[in-house]
Amino acid sequence: MNLSSEVNFIPVNIAILSISDTRDLSNDKSGDIIQDRALESGHSLHERLVIKDDFNDITQQLQLWVNDNTVDVVITTGGTGLTGRDVTVEAHQSIYEKEIPGFAIIFAQLSYTKIKASAVQSRACAGVAKGTYLFALPGSPSACIDAWDGILKTQLDVRNKPCNFVEIMPRLDEHRRK
């Protein structure tokens, strides 16, 4: 990580949503990983929930957080696979104003170094809606570690140079202010 000592860290307010038909907060290892890493990095936790793999429920929760001006980042884990119940990506995409395709590309590259060609099955994605970043991660703890350590830790740190997600946050919704 290329950190600038001339800029002070700016914590972001993160909401975490685990999507699973079998997990709850007591056994949500992936949600624990994201929460622990976010807090260790100096960020704030807005809220953390676990909900079932249901398009309407996921979309409704994402919309609530996107409409909450105190939430800067939403990270979901789970439901990004290829089975019929996996609808997280579709829920995310229904909310996005802009997609961040580079996130999926970098995540696939990180995954490939560990799981080789099986990385093609990941549908991790990211986008922006109403000035809020949304990231959809797979449900595996290893994938959450890879996404946080390999992408989110640096991109959610304003000191990371040459660029990062935090420094452009004030301009994400500038089209809405015209």
Short mmCIF file of N, CA and C in Angstrom, two decimals:
data_model
loop_
_atom_site.label_atom_id
_atom_site.label_comp_id
_atom_site.label_asym_id
_atom_site.label_seq_id
_atom_site.Cartn_x
_atom_site.Cartn_y
_atom_site.Cartn_z
N MET A 1 0.85 -1.17 0.00
CA MET A 1 0.00 0.00 0.00
C MET A 1 0.90 1.23 0.00
N ASN A 2 0.60 2.16 -0.87
CA ASN A 2 1.35 3.39 -0.98
C ASN A 2 0.59 4.48 -0.23
N LEU A 3 0.93 4.70 1.05
CA LEU A 3 0.21 5.66 1.89
C LEU A 3 0.93 7.00 1.92
N SER A 4 0.14 8.05 1.80
CA SER A 4 0.66 9.40 1.90
C SER A 4 0.62 9.84 3.35
N SER A 5 1.74 10.35 3.84
CA SER A 5 1.79 10.84 5.22
C SER A 5 1.25 12.27 5.32
N GLU A 6 0.94 12.87 4.19
CA GLU A 6 0.44 14.25 4.17
C GLU A 6 -1.07 14.33 4.35
N VAL A 7 -1.76 13.21 4.33
CA VAL A 7 -3.22 13.18 4.42
C VAL A 7 -3.62 12.40 5.66
N ASN A 8 -4.61 12.91 6.40
CA ASN A 8 -5.11 12.20 7.58
C ASN A 8 -6.15 11.16 7.18
N PHE A 9 -6.16 10.04 7.87
CA PHE A 9 -7.14 8.98 7.65
C PHE A 9 -8.55 9.51 7.86
N ILE A 10 -9.48 9.11 7.02
CA ILE A 10 -10.89 9.47 7.15
C ILE A 10 -11.68 8.18 7.27
N PRO A 11 -12.27 7.90 8.43
CA PRO A 11 -13.07 6.68 8.56
C PRO A 11 -14.37 6.80 7.77
N VAL A 12 -14.80 5.69 7.21
CA VAL A 12 -16.09 5.64 6.52
C VAL A 12 -17.05 4.81 7.35
N ASN A 13 -18.33 5.04 7.17
CA ASN A 13 -19.38 4.35 7.90
C ASN A 13 -19.87 3.19 7.03
N ILE A 14 -19.68 1.96 7.51
CA ILE A 14 -19.93 0.75 6.72
C ILE A 14 -21.11 -0.03 7.28
N ALA A 15 -21.99 -0.45 6.38
CA ALA A 15 -23.08 -1.38 6.70
C ALA A 15 -22.74 -2.73 6.07
N ILE A 16 -22.94 -3.80 6.84
CA ILE A 16 -22.60 -5.15 6.38
C ILE A 16 -23.86 -5.99 6.35
N LEU A 17 -24.09 -6.63 5.21
CA LEU A 17 -25.26 -7.48 5.03
C LEU A 17 -24.81 -8.86 4.56
N SER A 18 -25.03 -9.85 5.40
CA SER A 18 -24.74 -11.24 5.02
C SER A 18 -26.02 -11.86 4.49
N ILE A 19 -25.90 -12.53 3.36
CA ILE A 19 -27.05 -13.11 2.70
C ILE A 19 -26.90 -14.62 2.73
N SER A 20 -27.81 -15.27 3.47
CA SER A 20 -27.70 -16.71 3.66
C SER A 20 -29.02 -17.27 4.15
N ASP A 21 -29.33 -18.47 3.68
CA ASP A 21 -30.51 -19.18 4.17
C ASP A 21 -30.18 -20.00 5.42
N THR A 22 -28.90 -20.10 5.77
CA THR A 22 -28.50 -20.97 6.88
C THR A 22 -27.75 -20.25 8.00
N ARG A 23 -27.25 -19.07 7.78
CA ARG A 23 -26.45 -18.39 8.80
C ARG A 23 -27.29 -17.39 9.59
N ASP A 24 -26.78 -17.08 10.78
CA ASP A 24 -27.28 -15.96 11.58
C ASP A 24 -26.05 -15.26 12.14
N LEU A 25 -26.23 -14.23 12.94
CA LEU A 25 -25.09 -13.47 13.43
C LEU A 25 -24.13 -14.32 14.27
N SER A 26 -24.62 -15.39 14.89
CA SER A 26 -23.77 -16.20 15.75
C SER A 26 -22.79 -17.09 14.97
N ASN A 27 -23.08 -17.37 13.70
CA ASN A 27 -22.20 -18.25 12.92
C ASN A 27 -21.83 -17.66 11.56
N ASP A 28 -21.86 -16.35 11.47
CA ASP A 28 -21.56 -15.66 10.22
C ASP A 28 -20.08 -15.28 10.16
N LYS A 29 -19.24 -16.24 9.81
CA LYS A 29 -17.79 -16.02 9.79
C LYS A 29 -17.40 -14.94 8.78
N SER A 30 -18.03 -14.93 7.63
CA SER A 30 -17.68 -13.92 6.61
C SER A 30 -18.02 -12.52 7.07
N GLY A 31 -19.19 -12.35 7.66
CA GLY A 31 -19.56 -11.05 8.21
C GLY A 31 -18.62 -10.62 9.33
N ASP A 32 -18.21 -11.61 10.16
CA ASP A 32 -17.24 -11.32 11.23
C ASP A 32 -15.93 -10.80 10.65
N ILE A 33 -15.47 -11.44 9.59
CA ILE A 33 -14.21 -11.04 8.97
C ILE A 33 -14.28 -9.61 8.45
N ILE A 34 -15.34 -9.30 7.72
CA ILE A 34 -15.49 -7.95 7.17
C ILE A 34 -15.59 -6.93 8.32
N GLN A 35 -16.41 -7.23 9.31
CA GLN A 35 -16.56 -6.32 10.44
C GLN A 35 -15.23 -6.11 11.16
N ASP A 36 -14.54 -7.20 11.50
CA ASP A 36 -13.28 -7.08 12.22
C ASP A 36 -12.24 -6.30 11.44
N ARG A 37 -12.11 -6.58 10.15
CA ARG A 37 -11.12 -5.88 9.34
C ARG A 37 -11.48 -4.40 9.16
N ALA A 38 -12.75 -4.11 8.98
CA ALA A 38 -13.17 -2.71 8.84
C ALA A 38 -12.87 -1.93 10.12
N LEU A 39 -13.22 -2.51 11.26
CA LEU A 39 -12.97 -1.82 12.54
C LEU A 39 -11.48 -1.70 12.81
N GLU A 40 -10.71 -2.75 12.53
CA GLU A 40 -9.26 -2.70 12.72
C GLU A 40 -8.62 -1.62 11.84
N SER A 41 -9.22 -1.37 10.68
CA SER A 41 -8.70 -0.35 9.77
C SER A 41 -9.09 1.05 10.21
N GLY A 42 -9.98 1.17 11.19
CA GLY A 42 -10.36 2.48 11.70
C GLY A 42 -11.71 2.98 11.24
N HIS A 43 -12.47 2.14 10.53
CA HIS A 43 -13.78 2.55 10.05
C HIS A 43 -14.85 2.32 11.12
N SER A 44 -16.05 2.83 10.86
CA SER A 44 -17.18 2.68 11.78
C SER A 44 -18.18 1.68 11.21
N LEU A 45 -18.84 0.96 12.10
CA LEU A 45 -19.90 0.04 11.69
C LEU A 45 -21.24 0.71 11.91
N HIS A 46 -21.96 0.90 10.82
CA HIS A 46 -23.31 1.49 10.90
C HIS A 46 -24.30 0.46 11.41
N GLU A 47 -24.27 -0.71 10.77
CA GLU A 47 -25.21 -1.77 11.11
C GLU A 47 -24.74 -3.06 10.45
N ARG A 48 -25.13 -4.18 11.05
CA ARG A 48 -24.81 -5.48 10.47
C ARG A 48 -26.02 -6.38 10.59
N LEU A 49 -26.42 -6.97 9.47
CA LEU A 49 -27.60 -7.83 9.43
C LEU A 49 -27.31 -9.11 8.66
N VAL A 50 -28.14 -10.11 8.91
CA VAL A 50 -28.15 -11.33 8.10
C VAL A 50 -29.58 -11.50 7.60
N ILE A 51 -29.73 -11.69 6.27
CA ILE A 51 -31.05 -11.94 5.70
C ILE A 51 -30.99 -13.12 4.74
N LYS A 52 -32.16 -13.62 4.40
CA LYS A 52 -32.27 -14.76 3.50
C LYS A 52 -31.97 -14.35 2.05
N ASP A 53 -31.65 -15.35 1.24
CA ASP A 53 -31.45 -15.17 -0.20
C ASP A 53 -32.79 -14.88 -0.86
N ASP A 54 -33.20 -13.64 -0.84
CA ASP A 54 -34.47 -13.25 -1.45
C ASP A 54 -34.27 -11.89 -2.12
N PHE A 55 -34.52 -11.83 -3.41
CA PHE A 55 -34.27 -10.62 -4.19
C PHE A 55 -34.93 -9.39 -3.56
N ASN A 56 -36.22 -9.49 -3.22
CA ASN A 56 -36.93 -8.33 -2.69
C ASN A 56 -36.38 -7.89 -1.34
N ASP A 57 -36.07 -8.86 -0.47
CA ASP A 57 -35.52 -8.51 0.85
C ASP A 57 -34.15 -7.84 0.71
N ILE A 58 -33.31 -8.39 -0.17
CA ILE A 58 -31.97 -7.82 -0.38
C ILE A 58 -32.09 -6.41 -0.94
N THR A 59 -32.89 -6.27 -1.97
CA THR A 59 -33.06 -4.96 -2.62
C THR A 59 -33.61 -3.93 -1.64
N GLN A 60 -34.59 -4.34 -0.85
CA GLN A 60 -35.18 -3.41 0.13
C GLN A 60 -34.12 -2.94 1.14
N GLN A 61 -33.30 -3.86 1.64
CA GLN A 61 -32.28 -3.47 2.62
C GLN A 61 -31.21 -2.58 1.99
N LEU A 62 -30.76 -2.94 0.78
CA LEU A 62 -29.78 -2.10 0.09
C LEU A 62 -30.34 -0.69 -0.11
N GLN A 63 -31.60 -0.60 -0.52
CA GLN A 63 -32.22 0.70 -0.76
C GLN A 63 -32.31 1.52 0.53
N LEU A 64 -32.63 0.87 1.64
CA LEU A 64 -32.68 1.58 2.92
C LEU A 64 -31.33 2.21 3.25
N TRP A 65 -30.28 1.44 3.07
CA TRP A 65 -28.95 1.96 3.40
C TRP A 65 -28.48 3.01 2.40
N VAL A 66 -28.80 2.83 1.14
CA VAL A 66 -28.42 3.81 0.12
C VAL A 66 -29.13 5.15 0.38
N ASN A 67 -30.35 5.07 0.88
CA ASN A 67 -31.12 6.28 1.18
C ASN A 67 -30.73 6.93 2.51
N ASP A 68 -29.90 6.26 3.29
CA ASP A 68 -29.45 6.77 4.59
C ASP A 68 -28.14 7.54 4.37
N ASN A 69 -28.18 8.84 4.53
CA ASN A 69 -27.01 9.68 4.26
C ASN A 69 -25.84 9.41 5.19
N THR A 70 -26.05 8.64 6.27
CA THR A 70 -24.94 8.34 7.17
C THR A 70 -24.17 7.09 6.75
N VAL A 71 -24.66 6.34 5.76
CA VAL A 71 -23.97 5.14 5.28
C VAL A 71 -23.13 5.52 4.07
N ASP A 72 -21.83 5.25 4.16
CA ASP A 72 -20.91 5.53 3.06
C ASP A 72 -20.69 4.31 2.18
N VAL A 73 -20.66 3.12 2.80
CA VAL A 73 -20.30 1.89 2.11
C VAL A 73 -21.21 0.76 2.59
N VAL A 74 -21.69 -0.04 1.64
CA VAL A 74 -22.44 -1.25 1.96
C VAL A 74 -21.63 -2.42 1.42
N ILE A 75 -21.37 -3.39 2.28
CA ILE A 75 -20.67 -4.60 1.85
C ILE A 75 -21.59 -5.78 2.13
N THR A 76 -21.91 -6.53 1.07
CA THR A 76 -22.69 -7.75 1.25
C THR A 76 -21.78 -8.94 1.04
N THR A 77 -22.13 -10.03 1.69
CA THR A 77 -21.40 -11.27 1.52
C THR A 77 -22.41 -12.39 1.35
N GLY A 78 -22.20 -13.20 0.32
CA GLY A 78 -23.09 -14.33 0.06
C GLY A 78 -24.02 -14.06 -1.11
N GLY A 79 -24.48 -15.15 -1.71
CA GLY A 79 -25.46 -15.06 -2.79
C GLY A 79 -24.92 -14.61 -4.13
N THR A 80 -23.60 -14.72 -4.32
CA THR A 80 -23.00 -14.27 -5.59
C THR A 80 -22.67 -15.43 -6.53
N GLY A 81 -23.09 -16.62 -6.18
CA GLY A 81 -22.77 -17.79 -7.00
C GLY A 81 -23.69 -17.94 -8.21
N LEU A 82 -23.75 -19.15 -8.72
CA LEU A 82 -24.48 -19.42 -9.95
C LEU A 82 -25.79 -20.18 -9.74
N THR A 83 -26.10 -20.56 -8.51
CA THR A 83 -27.31 -21.36 -8.29
C THR A 83 -28.56 -20.49 -8.39
N GLY A 84 -29.69 -21.14 -8.45
CA GLY A 84 -30.96 -20.43 -8.58
C GLY A 84 -31.27 -19.51 -7.42
N ARG A 85 -30.79 -19.83 -6.23
CA ARG A 85 -31.05 -19.00 -5.05
C ARG A 85 -30.13 -17.79 -4.98
N ASP A 86 -29.05 -17.77 -5.75
CA ASP A 86 -28.07 -16.68 -5.69
C ASP A 86 -28.57 -15.47 -6.48
N VAL A 87 -29.10 -14.48 -5.77
CA VAL A 87 -29.68 -13.31 -6.43
C VAL A 87 -29.07 -11.99 -5.94
N THR A 88 -27.98 -12.08 -5.18
CA THR A 88 -27.38 -10.86 -4.65
C THR A 88 -26.90 -9.93 -5.76
N VAL A 89 -26.26 -10.48 -6.76
CA VAL A 89 -25.73 -9.64 -7.86
C VAL A 89 -26.87 -8.92 -8.56
N GLU A 90 -27.94 -9.63 -8.84
CA GLU A 90 -29.09 -9.01 -9.51
C GLU A 90 -29.71 -7.91 -8.64
N ALA A 91 -29.77 -8.15 -7.32
CA ALA A 91 -30.29 -7.12 -6.40
C ALA A 91 -29.38 -5.89 -6.42
N HIS A 92 -28.09 -6.11 -6.34
CA HIS A 92 -27.15 -4.99 -6.40
C HIS A 92 -27.32 -4.21 -7.69
N GLN A 93 -27.31 -4.92 -8.80
CA GLN A 93 -27.37 -4.24 -10.10
C GLN A 93 -28.66 -3.46 -10.29
N SER A 94 -29.73 -3.88 -9.62
CA SER A 94 -30.99 -3.13 -9.73
C SER A 94 -30.91 -1.79 -8.98
N ILE A 95 -29.93 -1.64 -8.10
CA ILE A 95 -29.75 -0.42 -7.30
C ILE A 95 -28.71 0.52 -7.92
N TYR A 96 -27.69 -0.06 -8.55
CA TYR A 96 -26.56 0.74 -9.05
C TYR A 96 -26.99 1.85 -10.01
N GLU A 97 -26.36 3.01 -9.84
CA GLU A 97 -26.40 4.06 -10.85
C GLU A 97 -25.20 3.91 -11.78
N LYS A 98 -24.09 3.47 -11.18
CA LYS A 98 -22.88 3.20 -11.94
C LYS A 98 -22.25 1.93 -11.40
N GLU A 99 -21.79 1.09 -12.31
CA GLU A 99 -21.08 -0.12 -11.91
C GLU A 99 -19.59 0.18 -11.84
N ILE A 100 -18.87 -0.56 -11.02
CA ILE A 100 -17.41 -0.46 -10.92
C ILE A 100 -16.83 -1.78 -11.43
N PRO A 101 -16.71 -1.95 -12.74
CA PRO A 101 -16.29 -3.24 -13.29
C PRO A 101 -14.88 -3.65 -12.88
N GLY A 102 -14.02 -2.70 -12.59
CA GLY A 102 -12.65 -3.03 -12.19
C GLY A 102 -12.60 -3.83 -10.90
N PHE A 103 -13.59 -3.64 -10.03
CA PHE A 103 -13.63 -4.40 -8.78
C PHE A 103 -13.73 -5.90 -9.08
N ALA A 104 -14.66 -6.27 -9.95
CA ALA A 104 -14.84 -7.68 -10.31
C ALA A 104 -13.59 -8.25 -10.97
N ILE A 105 -12.95 -7.44 -11.81
CA ILE A 105 -11.74 -7.90 -12.50
C ILE A 105 -10.62 -8.16 -11.51
N ILE A 106 -10.36 -7.20 -10.63
CA ILE A 106 -9.29 -7.37 -9.65
C ILE A 106 -9.61 -8.51 -8.70
N PHE A 107 -10.87 -8.62 -8.28
CA PHE A 107 -11.25 -9.71 -7.39
C PHE A 107 -11.01 -11.06 -8.07
N ALA A 108 -11.38 -11.18 -9.33
CA ALA A 108 -11.15 -12.44 -10.05
C ALA A 108 -9.66 -12.75 -10.15
N GLN A 109 -8.85 -11.73 -10.37
CA GLN A 109 -7.40 -11.95 -10.43
C GLN A 109 -6.86 -12.44 -9.09
N LEU A 110 -7.31 -11.82 -8.00
CA LEU A 110 -6.90 -12.26 -6.67
C LEU A 110 -7.33 -13.71 -6.42
N SER A 111 -8.57 -14.02 -6.79
CA SER A 111 -9.10 -15.37 -6.59
C SER A 111 -8.33 -16.40 -7.41
N TYR A 112 -7.98 -16.02 -8.63
CA TYR A 112 -7.28 -16.95 -9.51
C TYR A 112 -5.95 -17.40 -8.91
N THR A 113 -5.28 -16.52 -8.21
CA THR A 113 -3.99 -16.90 -7.61
C THR A 113 -4.17 -17.99 -6.55
N LYS A 114 -5.37 -18.11 -5.98
CA LYS A 114 -5.62 -19.11 -4.94
C LYS A 114 -6.41 -20.31 -5.43
N ILE A 115 -7.45 -20.06 -6.22
CA ILE A 115 -8.34 -21.17 -6.60
C ILE A 115 -8.33 -21.47 -8.10
N LYS A 116 -7.39 -20.87 -8.78
CA LYS A 116 -7.20 -21.09 -10.23
C LYS A 116 -8.51 -20.87 -11.00
N ALA A 117 -8.80 -21.73 -11.96
CA ALA A 117 -9.93 -21.51 -12.88
C ALA A 117 -11.29 -21.49 -12.18
N SER A 118 -11.37 -21.97 -10.97
CA SER A 118 -12.64 -21.91 -10.23
C SER A 118 -13.08 -20.46 -9.99
N ALA A 119 -12.15 -19.52 -10.14
CA ALA A 119 -12.47 -18.10 -9.97
C ALA A 119 -13.53 -17.63 -10.97
N VAL A 120 -13.70 -18.33 -12.09
CA VAL A 120 -14.71 -17.91 -13.07
C VAL A 120 -16.12 -18.01 -12.51
N GLN A 121 -16.30 -18.76 -11.44
CA GLN A 121 -17.64 -18.91 -10.88
C GLN A 121 -18.05 -17.76 -9.97
N SER A 122 -17.12 -16.88 -9.66
CA SER A 122 -17.43 -15.74 -8.79
C SER A 122 -18.12 -14.64 -9.58
N ARG A 123 -19.15 -14.07 -8.96
CA ARG A 123 -19.82 -12.92 -9.56
C ARG A 123 -19.72 -11.71 -8.64
N ALA A 124 -18.61 -11.60 -7.93
CA ALA A 124 -18.41 -10.41 -7.09
C ALA A 124 -18.58 -9.17 -7.96
N CYS A 125 -19.17 -8.13 -7.38
CA CYS A 125 -19.40 -6.92 -8.17
C CYS A 125 -19.43 -5.71 -7.24
N ALA A 126 -19.42 -4.54 -7.85
CA ALA A 126 -19.47 -3.30 -7.08
C ALA A 126 -20.10 -2.20 -7.92
N GLY A 127 -20.65 -1.23 -7.22
CA GLY A 127 -21.25 -0.10 -7.89
C GLY A 127 -21.47 1.05 -6.92
N VAL A 128 -22.10 2.09 -7.45
CA VAL A 128 -22.40 3.29 -6.68
C VAL A 128 -23.87 3.63 -6.88
N ALA A 129 -24.53 4.04 -5.80
CA ALA A 129 -25.91 4.53 -5.88
C ALA A 129 -26.09 5.63 -4.84
N LYS A 130 -26.60 6.76 -5.27
CA LYS A 130 -26.87 7.90 -4.39
C LYS A 130 -25.68 8.24 -3.51
N GLY A 131 -24.48 8.17 -4.06
CA GLY A 131 -23.28 8.53 -3.34
C GLY A 131 -22.78 7.47 -2.38
N THR A 132 -23.35 6.28 -2.44
CA THR A 132 -22.95 5.17 -1.56
C THR A 132 -22.29 4.08 -2.38
N TYR A 133 -21.16 3.57 -1.90
CA TYR A 133 -20.51 2.43 -2.54
C TYR A 133 -21.19 1.15 -2.09
N LEU A 134 -21.37 0.22 -3.04
CA LEU A 134 -21.92 -1.10 -2.72
C LEU A 134 -20.97 -2.16 -3.28
N PHE A 135 -20.60 -3.12 -2.42
CA PHE A 135 -19.71 -4.20 -2.82
C PHE A 135 -20.38 -5.52 -2.49
N ALA A 136 -20.47 -6.42 -3.47
CA ALA A 136 -21.03 -7.75 -3.27
C ALA A 136 -19.90 -8.77 -3.31
N LEU A 137 -19.66 -9.42 -2.17
CA LEU A 137 -18.59 -10.40 -2.05
C LEU A 137 -19.18 -11.79 -1.93
N PRO A 138 -18.43 -12.79 -2.36
CA PRO A 138 -18.88 -14.17 -2.13
C PRO A 138 -19.01 -14.45 -0.63
N GLY A 139 -19.69 -15.53 -0.29
CA GLY A 139 -19.93 -15.87 1.10
C GLY A 139 -18.79 -16.60 1.79
N SER A 140 -17.78 -16.99 1.06
CA SER A 140 -16.70 -17.74 1.70
C SER A 140 -15.80 -16.80 2.51
N PRO A 141 -15.40 -17.22 3.72
CA PRO A 141 -14.50 -16.38 4.51
C PRO A 141 -13.22 -16.03 3.77
N SER A 142 -12.66 -16.98 3.04
CA SER A 142 -11.43 -16.72 2.29
C SER A 142 -11.63 -15.62 1.24
N ALA A 143 -12.77 -15.65 0.57
CA ALA A 143 -13.06 -14.62 -0.44
C ALA A 143 -13.20 -13.24 0.21
N CYS A 144 -13.79 -13.19 1.41
CA CYS A 144 -13.93 -11.91 2.11
C CYS A 144 -12.57 -11.37 2.53
N ILE A 145 -11.69 -12.25 2.97
CA ILE A 145 -10.33 -11.84 3.31
C ILE A 145 -9.63 -11.28 2.08
N ASP A 146 -9.74 -12.01 0.96
CA ASP A 146 -9.10 -11.56 -0.28
C ASP A 146 -9.63 -10.19 -0.72
N ALA A 147 -10.95 -10.01 -0.67
CA ALA A 147 -11.54 -8.75 -1.11
C ALA A 147 -11.12 -7.59 -0.20
N TRP A 148 -11.16 -7.83 1.12
CA TRP A 148 -10.78 -6.75 2.03
C TRP A 148 -9.28 -6.44 1.91
N ASP A 149 -8.47 -7.48 2.10
CA ASP A 149 -7.01 -7.26 2.14
C ASP A 149 -6.46 -6.82 0.79
N GLY A 150 -7.04 -7.34 -0.30
CA GLY A 150 -6.50 -7.06 -1.62
C GLY A 150 -7.06 -5.84 -2.33
N ILE A 151 -8.24 -5.38 -1.90
CA ILE A 151 -8.87 -4.24 -2.59
C ILE A 151 -9.40 -3.20 -1.62
N LEU A 152 -10.34 -3.59 -0.78
CA LEU A 152 -11.07 -2.62 0.03
C LEU A 152 -10.22 -1.90 1.06
N LYS A 153 -9.29 -2.59 1.67
CA LYS A 153 -8.46 -1.95 2.69
C LYS A 153 -7.77 -0.70 2.13
N THR A 154 -7.21 -0.81 0.94
CA THR A 154 -6.50 0.34 0.36
C THR A 154 -7.46 1.33 -0.29
N GLN A 155 -8.47 0.85 -0.97
CA GLN A 155 -9.37 1.76 -1.66
C GLN A 155 -10.28 2.53 -0.72
N LEU A 156 -10.47 2.03 0.50
CA LEU A 156 -11.25 2.76 1.50
C LEU A 156 -10.34 3.53 2.46
N ASP A 157 -9.12 3.79 2.02
CA ASP A 157 -8.16 4.57 2.81
C ASP A 157 -7.75 5.78 1.98
N VAL A 158 -8.15 6.96 2.41
CA VAL A 158 -7.89 8.19 1.67
C VAL A 158 -6.40 8.46 1.48
N ARG A 159 -5.57 7.84 2.30
CA ARG A 159 -4.12 8.04 2.19
C ARG A 159 -3.50 7.22 1.08
N ASN A 160 -4.25 6.26 0.53
CA ASN A 160 -3.72 5.41 -0.55
C ASN A 160 -3.57 6.23 -1.83
N LYS A 161 -2.39 6.21 -2.37
CA LYS A 161 -2.11 6.96 -3.60
C LYS A 161 -1.63 6.00 -4.67
N PRO A 162 -1.97 6.23 -5.92
CA PRO A 162 -2.34 7.53 -6.49
C PRO A 162 -3.82 7.87 -6.37
N CYS A 163 -4.71 6.92 -6.06
CA CYS A 163 -6.12 7.27 -5.94
C CYS A 163 -6.83 6.24 -5.07
N ASN A 164 -8.04 6.60 -4.64
CA ASN A 164 -8.82 5.74 -3.76
C ASN A 164 -10.28 6.14 -3.84
N PHE A 165 -11.16 5.30 -3.31
CA PHE A 165 -12.60 5.57 -3.33
C PHE A 165 -12.99 6.73 -2.42
N VAL A 166 -12.30 6.91 -1.32
CA VAL A 166 -12.71 7.90 -0.32
C VAL A 166 -12.55 9.33 -0.84
N GLU A 167 -11.47 9.61 -1.54
CA GLU A 167 -11.23 10.98 -1.98
C GLU A 167 -12.28 11.48 -2.97
N ILE A 168 -12.96 10.57 -3.67
CA ILE A 168 -13.99 11.02 -4.62
C ILE A 168 -15.40 10.91 -4.06
N MET A 169 -15.54 10.46 -2.83
CA MET A 169 -16.88 10.32 -2.24
C MET A 169 -17.71 11.61 -2.31
N PRO A 170 -17.15 12.77 -2.03
CA PRO A 170 -17.97 13.99 -2.09
C PRO A 170 -18.54 14.28 -3.48
N ARG A 171 -17.95 13.68 -4.51
CA ARG A 171 -18.39 13.97 -5.87
C ARG A 171 -19.24 12.85 -6.48
N LEU A 172 -19.50 11.78 -5.74
CA LEU A 172 -20.24 10.65 -6.30
C LEU A 172 -21.66 11.00 -6.72
N ASP A 173 -22.27 11.92 -6.00
CA ASP A 173 -23.66 12.26 -6.33
C ASP A 173 -23.80 13.69 -6.86
N GLU A 174 -22.72 14.24 -7.44
CA GLU A 174 -22.77 15.62 -7.91
C GLU A 174 -23.82 15.81 -9.00
N HIS A 175 -24.13 14.78 -9.76
CA HIS A 175 -25.16 14.88 -10.79
C HIS A 175 -26.55 15.10 -10.19
N ARG A 176 -26.74 14.73 -8.95
CA ARG A 176 -28.03 14.90 -8.27
C ARG A 176 -28.20 16.32 -7.74
N ARG A 177 -27.11 17.05 -7.60
CA ARG A 177 -27.16 18.40 -7.00
C ARG A 177 -27.33 19.50 -8.05
N LYS A 178 -27.40 19.15 -9.30
CA LYS A 178 -27.53 20.17 -10.35
C LYS A 178 -28.92 20.70 -10.45
#
